[in-house]
mmCIF file of C-alpha atoms in Angstrom:
data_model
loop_
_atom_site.group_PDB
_atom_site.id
_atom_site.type_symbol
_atom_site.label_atom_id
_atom_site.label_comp_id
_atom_site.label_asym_id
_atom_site.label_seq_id
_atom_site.Cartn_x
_atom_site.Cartn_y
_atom_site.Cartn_z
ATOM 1 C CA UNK A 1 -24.398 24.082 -4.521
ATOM 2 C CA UNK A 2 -21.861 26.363 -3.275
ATOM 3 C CA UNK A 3 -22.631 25.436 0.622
ATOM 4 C CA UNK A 4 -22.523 22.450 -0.078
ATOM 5 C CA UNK A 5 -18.679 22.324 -2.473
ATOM 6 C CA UNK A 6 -17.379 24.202 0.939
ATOM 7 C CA UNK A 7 -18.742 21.682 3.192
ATOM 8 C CA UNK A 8 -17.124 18.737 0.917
ATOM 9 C CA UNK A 9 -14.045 21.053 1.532
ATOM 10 C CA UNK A 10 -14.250 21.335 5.128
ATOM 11 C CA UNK A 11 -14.741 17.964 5.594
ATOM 12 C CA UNK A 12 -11.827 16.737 3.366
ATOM 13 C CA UNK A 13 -9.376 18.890 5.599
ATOM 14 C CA UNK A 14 -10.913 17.630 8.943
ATOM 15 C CA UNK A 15 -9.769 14.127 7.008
ATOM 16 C CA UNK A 16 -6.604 15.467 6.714
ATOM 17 C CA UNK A 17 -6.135 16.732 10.002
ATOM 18 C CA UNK A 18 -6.887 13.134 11.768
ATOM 19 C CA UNK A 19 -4.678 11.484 9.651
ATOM 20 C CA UNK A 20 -1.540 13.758 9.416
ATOM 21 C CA UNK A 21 -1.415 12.724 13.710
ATOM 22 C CA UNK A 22 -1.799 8.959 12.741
ATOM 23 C CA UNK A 23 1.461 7.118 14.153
ATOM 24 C CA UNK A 24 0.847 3.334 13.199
ATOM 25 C CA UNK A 25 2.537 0.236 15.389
ATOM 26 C CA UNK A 26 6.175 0.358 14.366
ATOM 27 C CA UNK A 27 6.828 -2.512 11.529
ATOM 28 C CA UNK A 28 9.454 -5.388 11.793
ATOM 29 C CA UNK A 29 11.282 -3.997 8.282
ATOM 30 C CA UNK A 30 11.841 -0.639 10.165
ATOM 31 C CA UNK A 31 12.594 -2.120 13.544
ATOM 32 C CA UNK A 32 15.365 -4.268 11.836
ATOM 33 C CA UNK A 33 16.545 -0.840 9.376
ATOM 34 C CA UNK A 34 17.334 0.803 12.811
ATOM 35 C CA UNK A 35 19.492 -2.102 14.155
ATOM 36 C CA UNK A 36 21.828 -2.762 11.345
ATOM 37 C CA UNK A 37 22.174 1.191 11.539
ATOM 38 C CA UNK A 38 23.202 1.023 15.092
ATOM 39 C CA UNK A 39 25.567 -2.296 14.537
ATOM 40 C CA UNK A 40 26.797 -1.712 11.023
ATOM 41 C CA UNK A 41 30.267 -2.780 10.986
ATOM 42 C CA UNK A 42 29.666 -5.286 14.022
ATOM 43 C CA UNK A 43 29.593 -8.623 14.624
ATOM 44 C CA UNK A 44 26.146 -9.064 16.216
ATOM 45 C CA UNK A 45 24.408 -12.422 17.630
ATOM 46 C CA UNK A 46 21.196 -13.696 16.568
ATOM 47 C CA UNK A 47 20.010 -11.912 19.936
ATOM 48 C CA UNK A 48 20.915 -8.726 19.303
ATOM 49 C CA UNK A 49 23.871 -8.676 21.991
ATOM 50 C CA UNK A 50 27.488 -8.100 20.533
ATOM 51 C CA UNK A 51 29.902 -11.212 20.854
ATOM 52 C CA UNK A 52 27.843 -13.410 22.795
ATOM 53 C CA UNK A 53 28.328 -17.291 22.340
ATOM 54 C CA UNK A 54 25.615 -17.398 20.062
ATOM 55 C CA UNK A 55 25.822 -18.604 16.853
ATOM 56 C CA UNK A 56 27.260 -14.903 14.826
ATOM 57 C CA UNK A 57 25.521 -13.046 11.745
ATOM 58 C CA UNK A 58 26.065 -9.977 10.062
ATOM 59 C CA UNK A 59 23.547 -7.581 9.246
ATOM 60 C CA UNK A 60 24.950 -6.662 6.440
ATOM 61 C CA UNK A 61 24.214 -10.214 4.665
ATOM 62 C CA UNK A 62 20.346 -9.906 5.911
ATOM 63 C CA UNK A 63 17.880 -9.511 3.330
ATOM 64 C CA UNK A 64 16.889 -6.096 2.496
ATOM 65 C CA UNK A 65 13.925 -6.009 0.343
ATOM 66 C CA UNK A 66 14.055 -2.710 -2.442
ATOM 67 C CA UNK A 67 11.824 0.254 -1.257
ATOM 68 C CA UNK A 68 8.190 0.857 -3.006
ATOM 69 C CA UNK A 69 5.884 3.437 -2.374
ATOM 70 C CA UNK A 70 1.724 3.642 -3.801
ATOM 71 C CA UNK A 71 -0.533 6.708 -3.439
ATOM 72 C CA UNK A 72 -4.161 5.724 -1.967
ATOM 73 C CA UNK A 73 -5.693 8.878 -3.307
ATOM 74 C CA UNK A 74 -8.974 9.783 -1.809
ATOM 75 C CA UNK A 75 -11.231 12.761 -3.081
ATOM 76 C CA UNK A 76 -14.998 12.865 -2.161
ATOM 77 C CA UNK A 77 -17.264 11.166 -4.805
ATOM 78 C CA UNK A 78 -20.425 13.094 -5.814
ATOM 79 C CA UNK A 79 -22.546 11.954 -2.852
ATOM 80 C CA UNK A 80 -20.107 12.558 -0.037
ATOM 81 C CA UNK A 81 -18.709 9.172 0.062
ATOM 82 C CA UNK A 82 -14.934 9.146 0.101
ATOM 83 C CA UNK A 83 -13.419 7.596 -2.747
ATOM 84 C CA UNK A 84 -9.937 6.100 -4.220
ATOM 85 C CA UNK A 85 -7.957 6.608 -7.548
ATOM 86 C CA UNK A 86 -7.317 2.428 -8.563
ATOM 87 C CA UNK A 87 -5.294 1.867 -12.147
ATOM 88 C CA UNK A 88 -5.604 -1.913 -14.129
ATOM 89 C CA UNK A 89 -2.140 -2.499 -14.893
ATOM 90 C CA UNK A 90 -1.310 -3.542 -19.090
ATOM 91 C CA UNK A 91 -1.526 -6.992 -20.057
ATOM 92 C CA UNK A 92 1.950 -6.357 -21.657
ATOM 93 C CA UNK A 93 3.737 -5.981 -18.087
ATOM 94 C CA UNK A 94 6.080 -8.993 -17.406
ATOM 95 C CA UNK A 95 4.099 -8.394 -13.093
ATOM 96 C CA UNK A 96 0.882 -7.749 -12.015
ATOM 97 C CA UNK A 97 -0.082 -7.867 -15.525
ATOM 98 C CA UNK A 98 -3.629 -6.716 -15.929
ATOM 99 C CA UNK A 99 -4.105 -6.489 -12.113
ATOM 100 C CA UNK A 100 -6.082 -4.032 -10.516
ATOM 101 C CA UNK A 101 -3.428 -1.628 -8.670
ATOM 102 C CA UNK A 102 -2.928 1.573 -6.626
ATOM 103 C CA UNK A 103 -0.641 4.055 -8.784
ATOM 104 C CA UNK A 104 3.048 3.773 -7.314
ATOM 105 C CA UNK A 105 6.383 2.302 -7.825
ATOM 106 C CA UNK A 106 10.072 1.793 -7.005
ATOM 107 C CA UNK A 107 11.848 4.601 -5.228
ATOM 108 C CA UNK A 108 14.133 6.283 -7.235
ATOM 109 C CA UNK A 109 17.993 8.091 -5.990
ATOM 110 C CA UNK A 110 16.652 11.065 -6.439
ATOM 111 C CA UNK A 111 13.287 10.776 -4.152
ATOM 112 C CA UNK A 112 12.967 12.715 -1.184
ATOM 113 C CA UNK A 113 10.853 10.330 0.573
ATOM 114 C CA UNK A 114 8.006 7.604 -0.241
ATOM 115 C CA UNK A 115 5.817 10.735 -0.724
ATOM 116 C CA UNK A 116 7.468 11.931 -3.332
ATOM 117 C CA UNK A 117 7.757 7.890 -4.977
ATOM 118 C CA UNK A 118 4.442 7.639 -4.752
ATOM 119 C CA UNK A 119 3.372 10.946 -6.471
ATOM 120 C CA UNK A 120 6.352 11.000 -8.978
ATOM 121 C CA UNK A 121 4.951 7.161 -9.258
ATOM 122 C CA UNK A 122 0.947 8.506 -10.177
ATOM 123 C CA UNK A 123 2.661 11.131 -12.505
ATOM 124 C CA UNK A 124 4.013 8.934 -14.570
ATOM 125 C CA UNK A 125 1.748 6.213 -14.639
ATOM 126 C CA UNK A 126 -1.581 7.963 -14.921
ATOM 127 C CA UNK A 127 -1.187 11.998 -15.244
ATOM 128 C CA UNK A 128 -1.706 13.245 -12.288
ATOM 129 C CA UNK A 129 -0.002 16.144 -11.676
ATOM 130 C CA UNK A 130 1.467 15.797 -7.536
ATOM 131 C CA UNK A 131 0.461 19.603 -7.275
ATOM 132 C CA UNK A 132 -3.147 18.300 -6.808
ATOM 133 C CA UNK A 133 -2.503 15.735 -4.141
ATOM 134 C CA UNK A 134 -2.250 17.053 -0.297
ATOM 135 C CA UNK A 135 0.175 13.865 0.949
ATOM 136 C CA UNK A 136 -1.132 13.607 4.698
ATOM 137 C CA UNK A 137 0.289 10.612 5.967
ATOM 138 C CA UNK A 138 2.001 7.173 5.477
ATOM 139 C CA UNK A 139 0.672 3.687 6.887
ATOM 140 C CA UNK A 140 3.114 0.731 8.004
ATOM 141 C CA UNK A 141 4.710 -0.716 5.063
ATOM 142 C CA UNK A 142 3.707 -4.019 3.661
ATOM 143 C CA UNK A 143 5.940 -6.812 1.902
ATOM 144 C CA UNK A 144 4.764 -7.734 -1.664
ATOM 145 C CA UNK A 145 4.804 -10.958 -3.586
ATOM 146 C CA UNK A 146 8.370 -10.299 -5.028
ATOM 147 C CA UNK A 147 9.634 -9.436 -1.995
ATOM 148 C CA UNK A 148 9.472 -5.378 -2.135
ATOM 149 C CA UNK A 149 8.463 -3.256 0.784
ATOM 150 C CA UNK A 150 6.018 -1.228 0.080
ATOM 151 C CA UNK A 151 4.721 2.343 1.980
ATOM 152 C CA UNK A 152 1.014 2.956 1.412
ATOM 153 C CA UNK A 153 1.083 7.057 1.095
ATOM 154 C CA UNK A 154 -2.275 8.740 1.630
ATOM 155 C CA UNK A 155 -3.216 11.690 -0.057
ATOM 156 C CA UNK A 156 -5.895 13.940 -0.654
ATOM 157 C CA UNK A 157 -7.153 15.134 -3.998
ATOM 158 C CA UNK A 158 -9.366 18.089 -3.351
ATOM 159 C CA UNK A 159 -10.197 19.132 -6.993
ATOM 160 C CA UNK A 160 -11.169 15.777 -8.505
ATOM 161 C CA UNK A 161 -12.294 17.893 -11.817
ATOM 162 C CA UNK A 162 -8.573 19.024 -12.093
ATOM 163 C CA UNK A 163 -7.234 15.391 -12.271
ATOM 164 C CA UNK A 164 -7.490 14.340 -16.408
ATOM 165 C CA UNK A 165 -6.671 10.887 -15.891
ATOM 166 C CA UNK A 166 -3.572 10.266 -18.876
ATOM 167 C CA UNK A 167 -2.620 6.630 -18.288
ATOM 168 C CA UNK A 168 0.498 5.566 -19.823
ATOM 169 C CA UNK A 169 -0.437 2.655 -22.287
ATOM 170 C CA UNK A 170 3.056 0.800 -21.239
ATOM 171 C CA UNK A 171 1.947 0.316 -17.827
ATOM 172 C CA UNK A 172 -2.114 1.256 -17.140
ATOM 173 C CA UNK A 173 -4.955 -0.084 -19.086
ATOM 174 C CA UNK A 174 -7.518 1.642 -17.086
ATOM 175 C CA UNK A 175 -8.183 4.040 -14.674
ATOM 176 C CA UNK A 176 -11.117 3.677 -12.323
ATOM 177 C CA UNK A 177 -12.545 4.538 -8.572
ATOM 178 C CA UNK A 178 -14.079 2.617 -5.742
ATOM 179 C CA UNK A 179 -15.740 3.275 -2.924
ATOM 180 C CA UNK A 180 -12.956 3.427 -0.044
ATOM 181 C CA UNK A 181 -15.466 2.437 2.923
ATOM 182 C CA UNK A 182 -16.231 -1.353 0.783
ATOM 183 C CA UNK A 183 -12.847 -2.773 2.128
ATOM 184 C CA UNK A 184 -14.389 -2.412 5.479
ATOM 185 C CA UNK A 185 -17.491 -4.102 4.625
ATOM 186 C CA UNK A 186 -17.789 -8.022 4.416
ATOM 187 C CA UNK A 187 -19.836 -7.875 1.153
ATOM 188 C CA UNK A 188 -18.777 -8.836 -2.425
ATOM 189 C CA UNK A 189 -15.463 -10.993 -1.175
ATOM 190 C CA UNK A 190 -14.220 -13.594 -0.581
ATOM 191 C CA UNK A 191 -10.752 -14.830 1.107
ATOM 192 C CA UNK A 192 -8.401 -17.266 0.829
ATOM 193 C CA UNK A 193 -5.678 -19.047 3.189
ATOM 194 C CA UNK A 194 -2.550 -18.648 2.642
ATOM 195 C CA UNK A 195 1.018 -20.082 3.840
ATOM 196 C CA UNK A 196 4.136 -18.276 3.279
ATOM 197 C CA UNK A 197 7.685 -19.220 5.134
ATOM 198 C CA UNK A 198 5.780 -20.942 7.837
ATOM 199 C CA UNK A 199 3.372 -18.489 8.424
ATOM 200 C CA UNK A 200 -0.771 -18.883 7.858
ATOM 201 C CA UNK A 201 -2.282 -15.155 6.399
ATOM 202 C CA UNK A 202 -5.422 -14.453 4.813
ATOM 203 C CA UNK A 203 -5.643 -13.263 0.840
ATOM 204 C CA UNK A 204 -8.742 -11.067 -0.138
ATOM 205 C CA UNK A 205 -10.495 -11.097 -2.850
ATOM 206 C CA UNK A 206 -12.739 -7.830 -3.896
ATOM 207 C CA UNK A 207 -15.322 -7.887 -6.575
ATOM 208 C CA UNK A 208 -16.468 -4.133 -8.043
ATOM 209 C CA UNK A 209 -18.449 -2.785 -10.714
ATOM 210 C CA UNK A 210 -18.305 0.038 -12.390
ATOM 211 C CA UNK A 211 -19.977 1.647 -15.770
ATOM 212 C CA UNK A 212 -20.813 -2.409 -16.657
ATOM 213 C CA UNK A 213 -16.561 -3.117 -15.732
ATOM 214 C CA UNK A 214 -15.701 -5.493 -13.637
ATOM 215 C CA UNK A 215 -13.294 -5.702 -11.351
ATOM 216 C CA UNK A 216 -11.254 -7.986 -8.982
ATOM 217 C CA UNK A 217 -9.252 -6.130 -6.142
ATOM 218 C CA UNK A 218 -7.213 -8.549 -4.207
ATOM 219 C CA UNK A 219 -3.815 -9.496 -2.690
ATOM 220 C CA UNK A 220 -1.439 -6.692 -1.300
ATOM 221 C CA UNK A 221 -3.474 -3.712 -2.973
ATOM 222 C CA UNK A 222 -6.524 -5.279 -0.934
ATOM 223 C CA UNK A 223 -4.561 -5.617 2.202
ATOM 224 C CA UNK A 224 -3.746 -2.093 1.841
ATOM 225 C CA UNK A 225 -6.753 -0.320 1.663
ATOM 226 C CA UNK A 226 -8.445 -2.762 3.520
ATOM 227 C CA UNK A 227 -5.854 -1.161 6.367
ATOM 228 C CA UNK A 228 -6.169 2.690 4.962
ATOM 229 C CA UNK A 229 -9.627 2.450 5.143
ATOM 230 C CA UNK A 230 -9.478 1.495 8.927
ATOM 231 C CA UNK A 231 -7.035 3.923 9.603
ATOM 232 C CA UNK A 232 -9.576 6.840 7.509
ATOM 233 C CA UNK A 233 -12.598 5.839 8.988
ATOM 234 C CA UNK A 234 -11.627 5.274 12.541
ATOM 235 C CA UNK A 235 -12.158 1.426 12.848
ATOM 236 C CA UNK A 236 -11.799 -1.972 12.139
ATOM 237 C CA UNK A 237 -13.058 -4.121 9.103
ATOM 238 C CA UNK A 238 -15.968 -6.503 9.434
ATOM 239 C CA UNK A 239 -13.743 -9.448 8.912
ATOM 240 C CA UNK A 240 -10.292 -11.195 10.245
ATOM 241 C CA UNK A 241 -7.266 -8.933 8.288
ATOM 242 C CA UNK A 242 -4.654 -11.665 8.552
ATOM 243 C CA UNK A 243 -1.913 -10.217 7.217
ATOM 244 C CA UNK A 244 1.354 -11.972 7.371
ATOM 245 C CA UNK A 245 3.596 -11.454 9.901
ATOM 246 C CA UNK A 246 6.623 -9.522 8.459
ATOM 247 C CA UNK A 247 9.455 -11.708 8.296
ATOM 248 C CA UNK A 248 13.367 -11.582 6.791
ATOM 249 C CA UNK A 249 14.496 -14.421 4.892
ATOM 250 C CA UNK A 250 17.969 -15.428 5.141
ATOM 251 C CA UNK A 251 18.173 -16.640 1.385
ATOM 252 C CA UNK A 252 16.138 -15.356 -1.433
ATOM 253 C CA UNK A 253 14.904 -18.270 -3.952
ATOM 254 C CA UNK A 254 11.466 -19.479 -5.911
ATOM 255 C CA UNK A 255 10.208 -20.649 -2.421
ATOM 256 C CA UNK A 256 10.053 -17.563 -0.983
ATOM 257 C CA UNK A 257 7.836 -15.572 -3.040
ATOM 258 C CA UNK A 258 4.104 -15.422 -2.122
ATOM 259 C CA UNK A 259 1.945 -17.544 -4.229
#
């Protein structure tokens, strides 16, 4: 039994080692972030060129969705297989309400970086203390349906007896696991097409059971692990991601949330 706890170990940190040198393709939000750094204060054309005859914006009137940050926690489930820490939000929240979610939230002044959100996040929402989770690594950033950009964080729990899930009844209803390596696999879902400003994605829809519960996984916490599992494991998903393409709005109304 021992041999066997130290090989779980070994493994978990051989996990941890791929991932910290993961570098992912660089996103659109932080390609954008680094412009209106270089041009704040200047007039800048639609092509990026200062004072050219092109019509003139500002970056500083650009959209700038509000920073997010979730924790996909992995640990390694009793026979080997890696597994992740999912919460079903309270039917009392005014979003999301009784949707399955990753643990996470809005960054805070006071956060470091979306490591410490998405830990401070978990803390708060479901008891888990951030001195258990080994943050390794952080995935491109995805946009939500009201418009917030959110940083997947991955972390590693190595002591899954330590963690005494605690959710807070204002915000988490339940507190479950799944299988990590099933948002790889083309079994149990189904997808949907989806438009938003223009642009065709894909929306998928997970179906899990667990202790005679069931679940549905879908929309951006989906598209998330769907990509932290191919990022864990090394390779692609059985099945088309279609994600949609990151994209500013110049005005914020009804139309431009997801549906």
């Amino acid at each position: 039994m021992e041999s066997s706890s130290k090989s779980n170990i070994q493994r978990l940190i051989v996990i941890a080692q791929h991932l910290r040198d993961y570098k992912g393709p660089p996103s659109t939000y932080d390609q954008m972030e680094q412009k209106i750094r270089e041009t704040s204060g200047k007039v800048t054309s639609l092509v990026g060129f200062q004072e050219s005859a092109s019509p003139r914006v500002r970056y500083a009137k650009t959209f700038r969705p509000k920073k997010a940050a979730v924790l996909v926690c992995l640990f390694e489930g009793d026979n080997g297989e890696l597994r992740v820490i999912l919460t079903k939000r309270a039917s009392r929240l005014s979003t999301h309400s009784g949707e399955v979610s990753l643990p996470g939230g809005k960054a805070e002044e006071g956060d470091e970086d979306d490591g410490e959100t998405a830990t401070r996040e978990a803390k708060e929402e479901i008891g888990l203390d951030p001195s258990l989770v080994h943050v390794v690594t952080v995935i491109e950033p995805f946009l939500s349906k009201y418009l917030l950009r959110v940083v997947p964080v991955i972390g590693i729990l190595h002591n899954r007896k330590a963690f005494k899930p605690t959710p807070n009844p204002g915000e988490v209803e339940e507190v479950f696991d799944a299988p990590l390596e099933m948002f790889l696999k083309d079994e149990k879902r189904r997808v949907e097409e989806k438009e938003w400003m223009g642009e065709k994605y894909l929306m998928h829809y997970f179906n899990y059971e667990q202790k005679n519960k069931k679940y549905l996984i879908w929309g951006i916490t989906a598209a998330i692990l769907v990509r932290a599992a191919s990022v864990v494991y090394q390779k692609p998903p059985a099945f088309e991601e279609g994600n949609p393409k990151f994209k500013f709005p110049k005005d914020v109304n009804r139309d431009t949330f997801m549906s």
